[in-house]
């Protein structure tokens, strides 16, 4: 039997969490913070996503709020008894003069799984965002499942980024070729949005051999990277975040 679940987080400017609603595999916990951010950790309460699951995770930082969200462990997409793909939808909203740091652990596409991951972000004018996505194609020594991932971001009602990626069986040919992954099994991106980029845009640059910074048509920058494994990918994205985040 497939699972349907929706979890919600709402953070207010005074540091409170008016909404913290756990559901299904998403156990939401407020965790200690050492800075101005209200921190929430998503703890996996059961194995998910499995084939046929419909999972939604929503977070909103209201005007003036500072919210940081992470996960306690990697998310592993697995095959299930129900035919058809699993759907994992993340919806993020950041109000005026608010900031959101969305920094989950990697998503692992296990052999035999079929996952459709969709992240939608709506940013008000003046909002700040740090968003990291990491995908590991297969566990150690195994081939990956099928993974289709889309990230759509709007800023003040205008499109900022709309990107779709596909890997594994059934994906368009060439996904593992020299022009895409070139045999690497970890792929990720770091999206940075901040008003500070209006006065001083990020510069296009290579980060080592397998990562690059791309300034976007807006106060934003995108870091794209591939690596042999999750550890190498995280190291690259962490270095980029330390160097580029202006707030």
XYZ file of N, CA and C in Angstrom, residues 57-155:
297
model
N 6.418 18.058 1.518
C 7.060 18.751 2.634
C 7.045 20.243 2.314
N 6.398 21.028 3.175
C 6.214 22.452 2.919
C 6.848 23.267 4.035
N 7.508 24.372 3.651
C 8.108 25.258 4.648
C 7.936 26.701 4.209
N 7.603 27.563 5.169
C 7.459 28.987 4.892
C 8.183 29.795 5.959
N 9.036 30.718 5.511
C 9.624 31.723 6.386
C 8.832 33.009 6.165
N 8.056 33.435 7.172
C 7.250 34.635 7.028
C 8.138 35.877 6.979
N 7.542 37.008 6.630
C 8.309 38.251 6.494
C 9.205 38.470 7.711
N 10.503 38.669 7.444
C 11.453 38.947 8.508
C 11.975 37.738 9.264
N 11.489 36.541 8.959
C 11.903 35.334 9.681
C 13.255 34.820 9.180
N 13.900 34.032 10.024
C 15.144 33.345 9.681
C 14.947 31.869 10.004
N 14.949 31.027 8.986
C 14.657 29.604 9.165
C 15.731 28.759 8.510
N 16.226 27.767 9.237
C 17.187 26.802 8.705
C 16.611 25.404 8.881
N 16.571 24.635 7.793
C 15.990 23.288 7.824
C 17.023 22.297 7.292
N 17.213 21.216 8.027
C 18.085 20.130 7.593
C 17.428 18.800 7.893
N 18.080 17.722 7.495
C 17.572 16.378 7.779
C 18.591 15.618 8.622
N 18.092 14.660 9.395
C 18.966 13.919 10.290
C 19.815 12.887 9.565
N 19.373 12.455 8.388
C 20.090 11.426 7.639
C 19.702 11.534 6.171
N 20.404 10.780 5.340
C 20.092 10.753 3.915
C 18.696 10.175 3.689
N 18.064 10.612 2.607
C 16.796 10.048 2.162
C 17.086 9.012 1.090
N 16.584 7.799 1.259
C 16.864 6.708 0.323
C 15.582 6.334 -0.411
N 15.573 6.537 -1.736
C 14.445 6.105 -2.561
C 14.582 4.611 -2.838
N 13.527 3.844 -2.523
C 13.560 2.388 -2.637
C 12.388 1.903 -3.485
N 12.520 0.729 -4.095
C 11.360 0.154 -4.789
C 10.311 -0.259 -3.774
N 9.050 -0.235 -4.179
C 7.969 -0.630 -3.282
C 7.076 -1.677 -3.922
N 6.086 -2.121 -3.176
C 5.153 -3.117 -3.689
C 4.155 -2.508 -4.667
N 3.902 -1.208 -4.524
C 2.949 -0.542 -5.408
C 3.630 -0.142 -6.705
N 3.083 -0.501 -7.853
C 3.713 -0.105 -9.117
C 3.623 1.404 -9.331
N 4.510 1.910 -10.150
C 4.524 3.328 -10.439
C 5.541 4.060 -9.596
N 5.881 5.273 -10.018
C 6.917 6.029 -9.316
C 6.415 6.612 -7.998
N 7.358 6.938 -7.134
C 7.066 7.731 -5.948
C 7.205 9.205 -6.312
N 6.459 10.047 -5.623
C 6.523 11.494 -5.834
C 6.899 12.164 -4.515
N 7.921 12.984 -4.570
C 8.419 13.694 -3.390
C 8.465 15.174 -3.746
N 7.522 15.942 -3.183
C 7.399 17.349 -3.530
C 7.772 18.225 -2.335
N 8.647 19.186 -2.592
C 9.051 20.170 -1.584
C 8.571 21.538 -2.062
N 7.841 22.243 -1.201
C 7.352 23.581 -1.535
C 7.874 24.554 -0.485
N 8.620 25.552 -0.943
C 9.249 26.520 -0.048
C 8.758 27.914 -0.383
N 8.559 28.719 0.655
C 8.108 30.095 0.475
C 8.892 30.974 1.444
N 9.430 32.088 0.930
C 10.249 32.981 1.744
C 9.719 34.400 1.571
N 9.321 35.019 2.684
C 8.721 36.332 2.644
C 9.736 37.455 2.511
N 9.240 38.694 2.515
C 10.102 39.863 2.383
C 11.056 39.972 3.565
N 12.317 40.263 3.263
C 13.360 40.396 4.279
C 13.485 39.149 5.146
N 13.078 38.007 4.620
C 13.228 36.734 5.324
C 14.372 35.943 4.697
N 14.845 34.935 5.420
C 15.941 34.104 4.928
C 15.643 32.642 5.233
N 15.932 31.784 4.273
C 15.747 30.348 4.434
C 17.026 29.631 4.023
N 17.494 28.767 4.888
C 18.599 27.868 4.556
C 18.039 26.447 4.515
N 17.967 25.901 3.310
C 17.404 24.560 3.096
C 18.578 23.651 2.752
N 19.019 22.868 3.750
C 20.263 22.110 3.617
C 20.060 20.658 4.044
N 19.299 19.876 3.275
C 19.083 18.472 3.620
C 20.300 17.608 3.307
N 20.312 16.434 3.882
C 21.315 15.427 3.530
C 20.977 14.853 2.144
N 21.882 14.073 1.553
C 21.670 13.627 0.159
C 20.428 12.750 -0.029
N 19.956 12.743 -1.261
C 18.919 11.831 -1.722
C 19.617 10.699 -2.476
N 19.413 9.465 -2.039
C 20.068 8.305 -2.639
C 19.050 7.549 -3.487
N 19.378 7.348 -4.748
C 18.513 6.623 -5.674
C 18.971 5.165 -5.736
N 18.301 4.283 -4.971
C 18.688 2.881 -4.894
C 18.212 2.114 -6.130
N 18.878 1.040 -6.439
C 18.529 0.210 -7.598
C 17.075 -0.244 -7.526
N 16.370 -0.117 -8.641
C 14.980 -0.552 -8.711
C 13.977 0.508 -8.323
N 14.437 1.627 -7.771
C 13.512 2.684 -7.364
C 13.137 3.552 -8.558
N 12.051 4.294 -8.404
C 11.603 5.222 -9.440
C 10.999 6.417 -8.715
N 11.695 7.549 -8.760
C 11.301 8.707 -7.972
C 11.181 9.942 -8.850
N 10.102 10.700 -8.613
C 9.926 12.019 -9.208
C 10.034 13.035 -8.075
N 11.111 13.790 -8.068
C 11.339 14.797 -7.027
C 11.092 16.186 -7.612
N 10.330 16.998 -6.915
C 9.992 18.333 -7.415
C 10.132 19.330 -6.269
N 10.953 20.356 -6.471
C 11.120 21.424 -5.500
C 10.660 22.727 -6.131
N 9.733 23.411 -5.459
C 9.200 24.685 -5.928
C 9.461 25.732 -4.864
N 10.059 26.855 -5.275
C 10.422 27.914 -4.332
C 9.809 29.230 -4.802
N 9.111 29.919 -3.889
C 8.570 31.243 -4.160
C 9.231 32.240 -3.209
N 9.932 33.218 -3.787
C 10.664 34.206 -3.003
C 10.033 35.580 -3.186
N 9.815 36.285 -2.074
C 9.369 37.667 -2.161
C 10.573 38.561 -2.456
N 10.310 39.792 -2.872
C 11.395 40.746 -3.097
C 12.177 40.929 -1.795
N 13.509 40.891 -1.904
C 14.350 41.057 -0.729
C 14.606 39.788 0.054
N 14.054 38.659 -0.381
C 14.257 37.387 0.324
C 15.662 36.858 0.071
N 16.130 36.030 0.996
C 17.434 35.386 0.883
C 17.255 33.874 0.961
N 18.030 33.147 0.171
C 17.893 31.694 0.118
C 19.248 31.035 -0.065
N 19.491 29.983 0.712
C 20.584 29.035 0.456
C 19.928 27.672 0.333
N 19.989 27.074 -0.828
C 19.334 25.786 -1.079
C 20.350 24.815 -1.661
N 20.473 23.676 -1.010
C 21.408 22.643 -1.475
C 20.633 21.390 -1.844
N 20.966 20.840 -3.010
C 20.432 19.546 -3.430
C 21.598 18.629 -3.758
N 21.577 17.433 -3.197
C 22.613 16.436 -3.474
C 21.939 15.108 -3.803
N 22.370 14.493 -4.877
C 21.795 13.231 -5.315
C 22.908 12.215 -5.533
N 22.745 11.047 -4.933
C 23.720 9.959 -5.048
C 23.052 8.832 -5.831
N 23.668 8.444 -6.924
C 23.063 7.490 -7.847
C 23.516 6.070 -7.516
N 22.719 5.403 -6.696
C 23.015 4.039 -6.268
C 23.775 4.007 -4.961
N 23.495 2.992 -4.168
C 24.309 2.753 -2.988
C 25.631 2.134 -3.426
N 26.492 1.833 -2.475
C 27.831 1.346 -2.827
C 27.747 0.084 -3.681
N 28.362 0.144 -4.856
C 28.475 -1.029 -5.710
C 27.226 -1.405 -6.474
N 26.182 -0.544 -6.497
C 24.965 -0.894 -7.224
C 24.632 0.170 -8.261
N 23.844 -0.237 -9.238
C 23.377 0.704 -10.245
C 22.259 1.572 -9.656
N 22.059 2.762 -10.195
C 21.019 3.622 -9.638
C 19.634 3.221 -10.096
N 18.640 3.720 -9.380
C 17.272 3.645 -9.857
C 17.017 4.785 -10.830
N 15.753 4.987 -11.158
C 15.372 6.096 -12.026
C 15.036 7.308 -11.177
N 15.626 8.436 -11.504
C 15.416 9.663 -10.739
C 15.188 10.823 -11.696
N 14.058 11.473 -11.538
C 13.773 12.705 -12.284
C 13.557 13.807 -11.261
N 14.300 14.881 -11.409
C 14.297 15.949 -10.418
C 14.107 17.292 -11.108
N 13.222 18.131 -10.555
C 12.991 19.455 -11.121
C 13.003 20.504 -10.016
N 13.681 21.608 -10.286
C 13.761 22.733 -9.362
C 13.241 23.978 -10.072
N 12.202 24.592 -9.507
C 11.602 25.795 -10.081
C 11.600 26.892 -9.028
N 12.143 28.059 -9.371
C 12.260 29.160 -8.418
C 11.734 30.440 -9.052
N 10.893 31.163 -8.303
C 10.445 32.489 -8.741
C 10.843 33.510 -7.687
N 11.158 34.714 -8.141
C 11.533 35.815 -7.264
C 10.644 37.011 -7.586
